[in-house]
Short mmCIF file of C-alpha atoms and ligand atoms in Angstrom, two decimals:
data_model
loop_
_atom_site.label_atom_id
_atom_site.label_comp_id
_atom_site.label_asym_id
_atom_site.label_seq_id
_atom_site.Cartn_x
_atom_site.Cartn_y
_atom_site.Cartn_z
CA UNK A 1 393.59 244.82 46.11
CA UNK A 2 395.37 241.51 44.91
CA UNK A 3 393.52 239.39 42.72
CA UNK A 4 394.42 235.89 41.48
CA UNK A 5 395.71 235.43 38.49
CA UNK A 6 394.00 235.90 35.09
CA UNK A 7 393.27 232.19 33.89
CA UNK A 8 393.40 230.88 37.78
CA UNK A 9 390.05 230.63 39.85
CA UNK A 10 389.11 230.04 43.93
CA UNK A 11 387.10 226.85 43.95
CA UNK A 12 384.78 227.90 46.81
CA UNK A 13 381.81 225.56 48.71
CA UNK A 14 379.19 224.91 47.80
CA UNK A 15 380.83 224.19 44.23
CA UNK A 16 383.79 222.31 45.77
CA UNK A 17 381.85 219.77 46.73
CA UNK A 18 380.81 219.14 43.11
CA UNK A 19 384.73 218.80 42.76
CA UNK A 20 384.63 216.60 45.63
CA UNK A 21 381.90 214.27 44.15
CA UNK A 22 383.79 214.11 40.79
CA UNK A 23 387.06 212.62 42.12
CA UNK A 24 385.02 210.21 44.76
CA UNK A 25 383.02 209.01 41.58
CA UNK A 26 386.44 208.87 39.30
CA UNK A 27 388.05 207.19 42.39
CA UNK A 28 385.66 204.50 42.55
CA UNK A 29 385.33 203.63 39.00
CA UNK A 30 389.49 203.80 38.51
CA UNK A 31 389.12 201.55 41.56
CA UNK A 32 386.93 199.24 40.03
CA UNK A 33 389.28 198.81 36.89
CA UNK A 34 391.78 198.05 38.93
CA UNK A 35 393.96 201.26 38.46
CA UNK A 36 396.00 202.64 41.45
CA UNK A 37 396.85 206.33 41.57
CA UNK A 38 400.34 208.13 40.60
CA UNK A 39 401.42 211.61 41.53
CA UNK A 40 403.70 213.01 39.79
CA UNK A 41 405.77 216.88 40.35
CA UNK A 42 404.02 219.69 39.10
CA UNK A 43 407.21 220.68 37.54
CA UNK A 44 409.63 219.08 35.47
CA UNK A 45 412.60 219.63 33.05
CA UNK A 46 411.25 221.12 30.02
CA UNK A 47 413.18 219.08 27.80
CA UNK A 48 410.37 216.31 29.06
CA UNK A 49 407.38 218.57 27.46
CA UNK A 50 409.89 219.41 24.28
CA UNK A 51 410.72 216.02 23.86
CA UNK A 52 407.13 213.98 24.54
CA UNK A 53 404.88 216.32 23.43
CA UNK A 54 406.64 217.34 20.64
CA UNK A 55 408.69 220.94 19.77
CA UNK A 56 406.14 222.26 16.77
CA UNK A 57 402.85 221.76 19.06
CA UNK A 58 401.15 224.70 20.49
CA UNK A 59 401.46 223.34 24.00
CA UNK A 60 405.20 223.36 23.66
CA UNK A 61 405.90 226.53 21.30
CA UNK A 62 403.47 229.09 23.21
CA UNK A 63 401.68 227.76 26.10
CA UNK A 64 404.10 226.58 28.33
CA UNK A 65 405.26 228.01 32.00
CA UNK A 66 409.05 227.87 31.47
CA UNK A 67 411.64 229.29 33.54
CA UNK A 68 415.33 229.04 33.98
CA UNK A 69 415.84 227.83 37.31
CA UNK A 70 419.18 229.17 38.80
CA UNK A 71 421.62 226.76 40.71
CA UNK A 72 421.85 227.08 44.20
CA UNK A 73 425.26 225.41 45.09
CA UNK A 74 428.25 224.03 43.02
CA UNK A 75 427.38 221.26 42.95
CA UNK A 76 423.80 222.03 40.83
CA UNK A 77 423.34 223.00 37.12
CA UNK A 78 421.32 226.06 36.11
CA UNK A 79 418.24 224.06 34.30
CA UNK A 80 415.06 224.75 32.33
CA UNK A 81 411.69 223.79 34.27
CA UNK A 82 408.01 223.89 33.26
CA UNK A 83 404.93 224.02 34.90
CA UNK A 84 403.25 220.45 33.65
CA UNK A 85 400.98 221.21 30.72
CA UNK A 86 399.76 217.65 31.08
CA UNK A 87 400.44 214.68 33.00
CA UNK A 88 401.28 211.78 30.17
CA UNK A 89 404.82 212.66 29.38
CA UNK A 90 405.31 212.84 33.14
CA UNK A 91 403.88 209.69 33.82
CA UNK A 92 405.36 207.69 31.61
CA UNK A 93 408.85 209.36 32.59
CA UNK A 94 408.36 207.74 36.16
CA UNK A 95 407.49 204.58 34.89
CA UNK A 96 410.76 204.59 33.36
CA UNK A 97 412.86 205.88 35.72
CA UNK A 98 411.08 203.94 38.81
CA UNK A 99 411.40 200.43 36.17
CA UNK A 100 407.80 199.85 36.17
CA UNK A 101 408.29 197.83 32.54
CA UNK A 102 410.56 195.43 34.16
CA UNK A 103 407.69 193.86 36.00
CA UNK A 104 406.25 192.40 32.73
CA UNK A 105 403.20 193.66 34.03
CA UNK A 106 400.79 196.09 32.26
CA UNK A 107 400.97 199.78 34.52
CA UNK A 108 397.21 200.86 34.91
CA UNK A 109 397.93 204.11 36.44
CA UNK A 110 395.04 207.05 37.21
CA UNK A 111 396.05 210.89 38.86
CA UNK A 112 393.89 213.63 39.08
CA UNK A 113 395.80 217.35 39.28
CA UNK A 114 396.72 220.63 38.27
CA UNK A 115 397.98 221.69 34.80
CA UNK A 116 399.28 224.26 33.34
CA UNK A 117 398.85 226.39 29.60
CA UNK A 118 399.18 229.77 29.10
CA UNK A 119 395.91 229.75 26.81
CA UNK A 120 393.62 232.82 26.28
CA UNK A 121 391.16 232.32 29.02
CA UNK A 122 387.82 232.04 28.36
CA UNK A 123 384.58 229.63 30.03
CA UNK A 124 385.65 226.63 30.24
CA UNK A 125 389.58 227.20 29.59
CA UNK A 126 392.08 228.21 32.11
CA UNK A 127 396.41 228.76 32.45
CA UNK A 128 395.69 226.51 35.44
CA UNK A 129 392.70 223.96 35.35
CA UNK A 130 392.36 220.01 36.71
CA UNK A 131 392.61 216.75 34.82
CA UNK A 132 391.82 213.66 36.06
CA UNK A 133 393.40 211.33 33.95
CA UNK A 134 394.34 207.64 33.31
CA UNK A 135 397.60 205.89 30.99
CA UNK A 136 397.75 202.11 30.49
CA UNK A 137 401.20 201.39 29.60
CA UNK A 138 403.50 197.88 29.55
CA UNK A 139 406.24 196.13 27.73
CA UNK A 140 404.50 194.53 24.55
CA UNK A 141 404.21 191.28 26.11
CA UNK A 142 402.23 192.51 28.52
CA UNK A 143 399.60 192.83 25.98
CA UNK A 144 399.79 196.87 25.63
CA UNK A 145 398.96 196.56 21.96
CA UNK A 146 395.98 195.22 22.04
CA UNK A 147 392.93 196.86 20.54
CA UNK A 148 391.09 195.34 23.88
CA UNK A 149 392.73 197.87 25.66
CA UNK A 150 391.53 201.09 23.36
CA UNK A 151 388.03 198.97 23.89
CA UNK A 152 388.11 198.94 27.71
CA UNK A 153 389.38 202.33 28.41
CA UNK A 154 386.39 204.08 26.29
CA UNK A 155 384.21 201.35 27.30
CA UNK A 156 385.15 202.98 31.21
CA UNK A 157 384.86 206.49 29.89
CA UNK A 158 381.35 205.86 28.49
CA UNK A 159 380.53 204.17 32.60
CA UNK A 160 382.35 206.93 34.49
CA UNK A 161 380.33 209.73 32.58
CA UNK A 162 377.15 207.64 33.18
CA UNK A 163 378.10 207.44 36.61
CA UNK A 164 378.59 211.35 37.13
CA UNK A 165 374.84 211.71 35.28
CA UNK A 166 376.83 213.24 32.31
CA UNK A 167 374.46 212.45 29.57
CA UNK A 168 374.44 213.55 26.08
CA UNK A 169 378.47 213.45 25.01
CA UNK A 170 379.45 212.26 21.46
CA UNK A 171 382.41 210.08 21.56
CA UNK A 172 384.64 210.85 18.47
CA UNK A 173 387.01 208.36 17.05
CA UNK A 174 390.16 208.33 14.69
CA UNK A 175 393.25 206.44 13.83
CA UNK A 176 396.38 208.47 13.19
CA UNK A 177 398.24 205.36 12.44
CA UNK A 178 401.97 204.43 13.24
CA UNK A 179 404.88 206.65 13.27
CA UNK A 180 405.53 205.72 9.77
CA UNK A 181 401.78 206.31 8.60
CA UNK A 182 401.49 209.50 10.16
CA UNK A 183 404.88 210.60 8.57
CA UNK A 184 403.46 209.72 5.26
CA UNK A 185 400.01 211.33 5.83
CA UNK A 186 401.83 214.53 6.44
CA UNK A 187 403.88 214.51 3.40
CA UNK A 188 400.87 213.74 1.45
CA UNK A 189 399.30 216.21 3.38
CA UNK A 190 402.00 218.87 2.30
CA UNK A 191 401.65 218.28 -1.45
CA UNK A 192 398.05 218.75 -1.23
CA UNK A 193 398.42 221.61 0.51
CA UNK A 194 400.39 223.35 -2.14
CA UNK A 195 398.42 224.55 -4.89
CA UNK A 196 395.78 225.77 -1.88
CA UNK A 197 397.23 226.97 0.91
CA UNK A 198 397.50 230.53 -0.14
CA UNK A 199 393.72 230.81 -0.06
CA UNK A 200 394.34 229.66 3.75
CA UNK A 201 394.64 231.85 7.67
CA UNK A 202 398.07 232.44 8.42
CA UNK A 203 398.40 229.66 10.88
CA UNK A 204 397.48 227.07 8.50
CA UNK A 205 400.20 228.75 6.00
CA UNK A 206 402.96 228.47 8.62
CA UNK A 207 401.46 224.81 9.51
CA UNK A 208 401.70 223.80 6.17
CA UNK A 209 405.11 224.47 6.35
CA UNK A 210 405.83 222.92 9.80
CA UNK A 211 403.56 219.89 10.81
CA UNK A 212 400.63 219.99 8.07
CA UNK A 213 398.95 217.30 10.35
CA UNK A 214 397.93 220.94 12.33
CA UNK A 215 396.01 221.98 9.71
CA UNK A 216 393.06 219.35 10.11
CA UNK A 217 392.79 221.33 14.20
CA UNK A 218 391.93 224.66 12.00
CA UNK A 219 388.40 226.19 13.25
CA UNK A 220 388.61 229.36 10.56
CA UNK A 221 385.44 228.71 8.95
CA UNK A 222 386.91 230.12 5.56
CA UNK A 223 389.25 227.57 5.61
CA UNK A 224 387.05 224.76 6.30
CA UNK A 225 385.66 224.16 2.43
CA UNK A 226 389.22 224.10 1.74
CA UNK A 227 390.03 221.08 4.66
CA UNK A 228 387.12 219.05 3.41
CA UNK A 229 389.02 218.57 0.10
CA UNK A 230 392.00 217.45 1.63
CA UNK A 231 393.12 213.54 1.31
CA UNK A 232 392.15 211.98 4.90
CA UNK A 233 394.70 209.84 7.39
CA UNK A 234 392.71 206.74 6.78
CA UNK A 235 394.31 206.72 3.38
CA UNK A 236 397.42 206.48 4.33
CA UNK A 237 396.92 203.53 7.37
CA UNK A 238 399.39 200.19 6.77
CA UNK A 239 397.21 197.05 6.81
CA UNK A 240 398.10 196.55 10.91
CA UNK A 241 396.78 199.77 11.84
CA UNK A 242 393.69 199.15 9.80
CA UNK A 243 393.00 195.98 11.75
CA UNK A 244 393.88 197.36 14.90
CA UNK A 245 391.45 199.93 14.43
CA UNK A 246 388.99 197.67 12.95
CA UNK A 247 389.42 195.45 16.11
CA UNK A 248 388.74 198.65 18.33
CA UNK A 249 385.31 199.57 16.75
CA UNK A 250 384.02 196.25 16.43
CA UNK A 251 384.59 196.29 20.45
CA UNK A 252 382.71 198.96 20.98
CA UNK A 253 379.91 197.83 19.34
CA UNK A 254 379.84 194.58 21.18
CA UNK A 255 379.39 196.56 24.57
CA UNK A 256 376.91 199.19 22.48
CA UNK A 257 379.49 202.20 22.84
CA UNK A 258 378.45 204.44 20.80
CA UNK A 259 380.76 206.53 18.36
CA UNK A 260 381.11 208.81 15.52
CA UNK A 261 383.90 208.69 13.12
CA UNK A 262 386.20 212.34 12.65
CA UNK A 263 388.82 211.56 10.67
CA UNK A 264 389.83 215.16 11.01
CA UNK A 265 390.84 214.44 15.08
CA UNK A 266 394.57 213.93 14.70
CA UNK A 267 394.64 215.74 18.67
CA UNK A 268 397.26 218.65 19.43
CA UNK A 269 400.32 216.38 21.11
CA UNK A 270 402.77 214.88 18.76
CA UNK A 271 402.93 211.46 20.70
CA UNK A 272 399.95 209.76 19.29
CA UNK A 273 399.66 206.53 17.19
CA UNK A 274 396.77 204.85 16.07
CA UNK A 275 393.72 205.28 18.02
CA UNK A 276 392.71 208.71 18.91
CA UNK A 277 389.60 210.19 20.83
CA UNK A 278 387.59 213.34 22.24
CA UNK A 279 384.73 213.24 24.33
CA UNK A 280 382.80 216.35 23.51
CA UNK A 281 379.86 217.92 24.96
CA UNK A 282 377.40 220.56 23.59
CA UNK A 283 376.62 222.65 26.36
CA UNK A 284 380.31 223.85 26.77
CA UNK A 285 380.51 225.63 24.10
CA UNK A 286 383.44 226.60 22.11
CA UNK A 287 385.55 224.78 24.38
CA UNK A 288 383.67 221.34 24.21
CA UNK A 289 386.00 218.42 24.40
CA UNK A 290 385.25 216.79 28.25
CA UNK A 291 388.34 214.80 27.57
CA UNK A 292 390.67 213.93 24.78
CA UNK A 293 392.91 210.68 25.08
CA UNK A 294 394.62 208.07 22.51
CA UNK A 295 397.33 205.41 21.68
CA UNK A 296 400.94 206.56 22.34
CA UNK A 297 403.19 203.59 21.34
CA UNK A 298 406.46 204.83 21.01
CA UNK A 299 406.72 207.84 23.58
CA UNK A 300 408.64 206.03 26.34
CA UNK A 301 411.40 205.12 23.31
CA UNK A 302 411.30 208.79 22.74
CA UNK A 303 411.97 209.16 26.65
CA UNK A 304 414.62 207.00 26.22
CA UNK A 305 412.92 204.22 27.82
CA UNK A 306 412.17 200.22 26.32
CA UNK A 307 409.71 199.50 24.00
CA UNK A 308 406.32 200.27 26.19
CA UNK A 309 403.39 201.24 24.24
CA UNK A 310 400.26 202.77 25.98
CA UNK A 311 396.55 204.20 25.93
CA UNK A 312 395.22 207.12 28.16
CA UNK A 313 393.09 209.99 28.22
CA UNK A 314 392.35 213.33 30.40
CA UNK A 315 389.25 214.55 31.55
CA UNK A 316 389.20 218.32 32.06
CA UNK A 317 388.14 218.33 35.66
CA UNK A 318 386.54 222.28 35.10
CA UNK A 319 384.51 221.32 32.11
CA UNK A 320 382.96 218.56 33.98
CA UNK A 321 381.97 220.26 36.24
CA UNK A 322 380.90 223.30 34.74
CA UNK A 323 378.35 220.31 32.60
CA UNK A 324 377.35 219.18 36.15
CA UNK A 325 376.94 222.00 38.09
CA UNK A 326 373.65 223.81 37.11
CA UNK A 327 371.83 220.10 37.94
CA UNK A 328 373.60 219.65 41.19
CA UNK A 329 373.82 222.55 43.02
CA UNK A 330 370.73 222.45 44.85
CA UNK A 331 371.33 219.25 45.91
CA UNK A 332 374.97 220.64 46.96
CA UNK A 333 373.48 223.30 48.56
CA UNK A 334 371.49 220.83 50.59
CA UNK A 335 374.39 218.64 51.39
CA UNK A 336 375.96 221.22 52.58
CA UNK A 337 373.83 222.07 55.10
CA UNK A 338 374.77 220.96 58.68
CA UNK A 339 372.20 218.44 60.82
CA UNK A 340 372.12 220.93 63.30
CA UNK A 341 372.55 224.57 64.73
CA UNK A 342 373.52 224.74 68.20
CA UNK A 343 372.26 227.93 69.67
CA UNK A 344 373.17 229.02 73.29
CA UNK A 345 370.73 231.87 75.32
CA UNK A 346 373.15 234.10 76.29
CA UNK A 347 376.86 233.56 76.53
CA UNK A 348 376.84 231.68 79.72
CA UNK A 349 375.37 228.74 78.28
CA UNK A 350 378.34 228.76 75.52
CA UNK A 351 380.81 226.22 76.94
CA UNK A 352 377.69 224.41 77.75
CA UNK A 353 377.05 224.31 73.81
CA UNK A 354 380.46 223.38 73.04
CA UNK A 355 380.14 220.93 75.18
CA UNK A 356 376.78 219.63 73.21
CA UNK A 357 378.41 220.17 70.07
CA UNK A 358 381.02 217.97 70.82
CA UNK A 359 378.84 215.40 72.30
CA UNK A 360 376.83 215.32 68.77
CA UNK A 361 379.60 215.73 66.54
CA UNK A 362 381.64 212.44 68.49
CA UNK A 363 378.26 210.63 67.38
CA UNK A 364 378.91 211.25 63.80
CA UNK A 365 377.16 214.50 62.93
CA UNK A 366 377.50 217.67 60.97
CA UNK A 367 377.21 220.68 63.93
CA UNK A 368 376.97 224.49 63.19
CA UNK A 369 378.03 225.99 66.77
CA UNK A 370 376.15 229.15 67.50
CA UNK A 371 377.10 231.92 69.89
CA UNK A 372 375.26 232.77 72.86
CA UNK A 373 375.68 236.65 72.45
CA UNK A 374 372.93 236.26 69.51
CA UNK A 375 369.53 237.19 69.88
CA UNK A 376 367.02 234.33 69.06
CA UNK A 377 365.93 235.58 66.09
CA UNK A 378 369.46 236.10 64.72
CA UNK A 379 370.26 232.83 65.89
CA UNK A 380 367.38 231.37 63.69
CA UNK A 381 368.30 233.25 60.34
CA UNK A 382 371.61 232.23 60.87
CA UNK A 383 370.42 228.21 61.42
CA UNK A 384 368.06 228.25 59.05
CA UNK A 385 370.29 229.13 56.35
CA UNK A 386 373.46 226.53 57.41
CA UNK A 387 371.43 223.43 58.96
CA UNK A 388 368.09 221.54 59.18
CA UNK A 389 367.72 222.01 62.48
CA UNK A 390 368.10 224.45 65.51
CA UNK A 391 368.92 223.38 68.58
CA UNK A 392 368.02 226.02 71.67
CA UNK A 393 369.88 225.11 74.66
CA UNK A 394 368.99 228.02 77.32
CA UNK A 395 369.52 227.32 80.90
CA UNK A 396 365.87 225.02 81.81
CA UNK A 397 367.23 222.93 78.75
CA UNK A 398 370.42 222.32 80.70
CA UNK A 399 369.22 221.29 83.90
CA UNK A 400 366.28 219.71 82.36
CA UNK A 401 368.23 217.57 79.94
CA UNK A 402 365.14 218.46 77.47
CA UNK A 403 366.06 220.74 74.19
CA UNK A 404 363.70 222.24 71.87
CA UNK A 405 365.14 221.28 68.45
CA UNK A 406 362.94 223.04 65.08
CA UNK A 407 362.96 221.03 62.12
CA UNK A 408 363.43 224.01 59.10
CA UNK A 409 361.73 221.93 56.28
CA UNK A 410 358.92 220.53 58.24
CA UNK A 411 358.44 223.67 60.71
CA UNK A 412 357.66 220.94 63.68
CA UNK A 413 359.58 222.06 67.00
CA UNK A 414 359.67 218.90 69.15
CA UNK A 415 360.94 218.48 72.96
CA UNK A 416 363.64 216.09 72.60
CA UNK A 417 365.75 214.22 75.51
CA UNK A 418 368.89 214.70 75.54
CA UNK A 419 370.40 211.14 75.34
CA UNK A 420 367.94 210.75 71.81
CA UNK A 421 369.04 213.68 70.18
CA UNK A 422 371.67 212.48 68.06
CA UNK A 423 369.35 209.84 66.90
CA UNK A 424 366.51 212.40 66.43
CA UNK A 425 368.40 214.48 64.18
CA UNK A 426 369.68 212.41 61.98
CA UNK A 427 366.68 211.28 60.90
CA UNK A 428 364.56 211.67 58.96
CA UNK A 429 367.57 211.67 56.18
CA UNK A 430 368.82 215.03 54.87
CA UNK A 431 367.53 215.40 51.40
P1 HAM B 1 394.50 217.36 25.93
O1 HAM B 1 393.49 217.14 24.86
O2 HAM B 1 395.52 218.39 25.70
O3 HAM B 1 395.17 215.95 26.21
O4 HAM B 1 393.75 217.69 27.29
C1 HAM B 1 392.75 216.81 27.78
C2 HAM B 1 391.57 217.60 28.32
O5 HAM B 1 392.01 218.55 29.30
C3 HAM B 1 390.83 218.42 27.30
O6 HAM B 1 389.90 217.64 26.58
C4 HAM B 1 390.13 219.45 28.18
O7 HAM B 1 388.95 218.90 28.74
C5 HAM B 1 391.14 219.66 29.29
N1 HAM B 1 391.90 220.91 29.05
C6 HAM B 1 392.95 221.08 28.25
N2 HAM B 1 393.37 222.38 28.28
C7 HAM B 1 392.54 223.01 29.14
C8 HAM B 1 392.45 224.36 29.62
N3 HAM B 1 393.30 225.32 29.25
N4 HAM B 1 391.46 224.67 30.50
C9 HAM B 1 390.59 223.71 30.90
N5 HAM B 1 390.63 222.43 30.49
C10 HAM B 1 391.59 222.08 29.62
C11 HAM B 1 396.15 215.73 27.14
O8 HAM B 1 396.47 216.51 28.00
C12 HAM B 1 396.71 214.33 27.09
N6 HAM B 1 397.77 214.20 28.12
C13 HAM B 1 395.64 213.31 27.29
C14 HAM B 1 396.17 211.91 27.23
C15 HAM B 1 396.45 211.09 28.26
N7 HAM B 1 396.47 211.25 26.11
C16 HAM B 1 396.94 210.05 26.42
N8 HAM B 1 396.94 209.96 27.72
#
């Protein structure tokens, strides 16, 4: 027996229409922002990830899907692809290569897709789960730098999570500063970290070592007395940074976003300047960031493109809905029901149903065809579990033009004309 893949899951109705819901909501919002939607490959050179995300992150050093893919013909190079762990490096590679920055134009850019990590799976992390994510990127002039853009982007987080019914997420908020701030936060960071960092896990001993900034993402709790003495990145901001941030904040509270400082959020990618944020959630548990986003103003430099500094976030599609599912699958259930069961007496009547079936389904509704080898009372079980209605068409019916339709919530059977059915079982509206 073949199973899928440790880490990779069947999305299966009813829950996919939870999935379904999600993107139509994230759609519509996006929409309403005026963002269009990108799609990028699902794999790309890995010197993309190495480069944009950074070497010494986890994401690049352990998690990645990397193969060496072997030419083909002469005329091809043997090259090194990856499985996208996210979607920002890849984005802002197509911006570059497609001259998107020429237009003077701020990119507002959305996608929703697969990734890729090879993580330890457990609820609520998977090797292969969805983001549905959003990067708003343009030459300076363009206005990319402004702190109205950090404001708007968590100002649409805070709507599109109202307008899934996501209630009760904390947004957290930090500034990691410019290149050069960050660079000097991590050599302070090093210092400090000498006289302790023997007392420390052996991650945060190697991290130390490597990118100290990694130490602040340490969840030991032995090490966590130890972190709270540490100097903190808002130390070491340059007075632009400061503002910029100060600028942010003050947004939010003029459109009553709320926040909660964590100066400790310096996020696991290596591209990041300035603002950075998490959504979190309680009831995911370990795994409780919804979506994690932030400032990235010199990562299409790094990808050897202009000068185009951007904003974005991901939302991890499986954690949303994971928070959404217990409260809407009932209601999913009930969507998924079908108006109505079609079910023929006895298999001579089945073209006739198909016939019916495609008659009410050309009006616009949602038909379960039955089969006319089914006893009645197997033909009810089976309706009353997929649609609101049965539908008996037996061979009086037919030349009558009058079917008995049941209504299952109601228990009402009703002699309906043909030429009014449609009508009649659409209403009244499916809960
Ligand atoms: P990230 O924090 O690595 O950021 O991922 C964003 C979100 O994806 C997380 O908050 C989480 O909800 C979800 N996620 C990550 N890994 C997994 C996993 N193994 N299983 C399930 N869900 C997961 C980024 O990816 C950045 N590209 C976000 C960004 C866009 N920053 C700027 N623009």
């Amino acid at each position: 027996m073949i199973k899928a893949v440790r880490g990779t899951r069947d999305i299966l109705p009813p829950a996919s229409a939870v999935w379904n819901h999600v993107e139509r909501i994230a759609r519509e919002v996006f929409r309403s922002y005026n963002f269009g939607e990108i799609r990028t490959p699902i794999f790309e050179a890995t010197e993309l990830f190495a480069r944009g995300v950074g070497e010494e992150t986890d994401i690049v050093s352990k998690e990645m899907y990397t193969w060496e893919d072997r030419a083909r013909a002469q005329s091809e190079k043997t090259q090194s692809l990856t499985l996208r762990p996210e979607n920002t490096a890849g984005v802002v590679r197509a911006a570059i290569e497609h001259n998107l920055f020429e237009s003077g134009q701020l990119q507002k850019l959305y996608y929703i897709g697969p990734q890729f990590r090879r993580e330890r799976p457990q609820k609520g992390r998977y090797r292969q789960f969805s983001q549905i994510g959003a990067e708003v990127i343009g030459p300076p002039s363009s206005g990319s730098e402004s702190p109205l853009r950090d404001a708007e982007i968590l100002e649409m987080l805070a709507t599109l999570l109202d307008e899934l019914g996501i209630t009760g997420w904390t947004l957290e908020l930090n500034s990691v500063g410019s290149a050069a701030d960050r660079a000097k936060y991590n050599e302070t960071l090093r210092a400090a970290l000498v006289p302790v960092v023997s007392q420390m896990c052996a991650d945060c001993q190697r991290r130390a070592v490597t990118n100290p900034l990694r130490v602040l993402d340490c969840k030991i709790p032995a090490d966590q007395p130890i972190i709270d003495t540490l100097p903190v990145i808002a130390d070491s901001l340059d007075e632009a940074s400061r503002t910029h941030f100060a600028v942010v904040t003050a947004s939010l509270d003029a459109a009553g976003v709320p926040y909660t400082l964590n100066h400790r959020l310096v996020r696991g990618l290596d591209y990041y300047t300035r603002t950075t944020f998490e959504f979190t959630h309680g009831g995911l548990g370990a795994q409780n960031a919804l979506l994690g986003g932030g400032r990235y103003d010199g990562l299409s430099e790094v990808l050897g493109g202009p000068r185009a500094p951007g904003i974005g976030f991901a939302m991890g599609e499986d954690r949303l809905v994971l928070t959404l599912l217990a409260a809407l699958d009932q209601k999913a259930a009930a969507q998924q029901k079908a108006e109505a069961f079609i079910a023929p007496l006895g298999e001579s009547l089945n073209a006739a149903a198909l016939v019916l079936a495609r008659e009410l389904r050309h009006q616009g509704l949602w038909i379960e065809l039955g089969e006319g080898s089914f006893r009645l009372k197997k033909s009810f079980e089976a309706a009353d579990k997929t649609a609101h209605h049965i539908v008996i068409l037996g061979e009086d019916e037919l030349k009558s033009g009058i079917l008995t339709v049941k209504n299952f919530s109601t228990g009402i059977q009703t002699k309906v004309p043909r030429a009014e059915l449609a009508v009649f079982l659409a209403e009244p509206p499916r809960e």
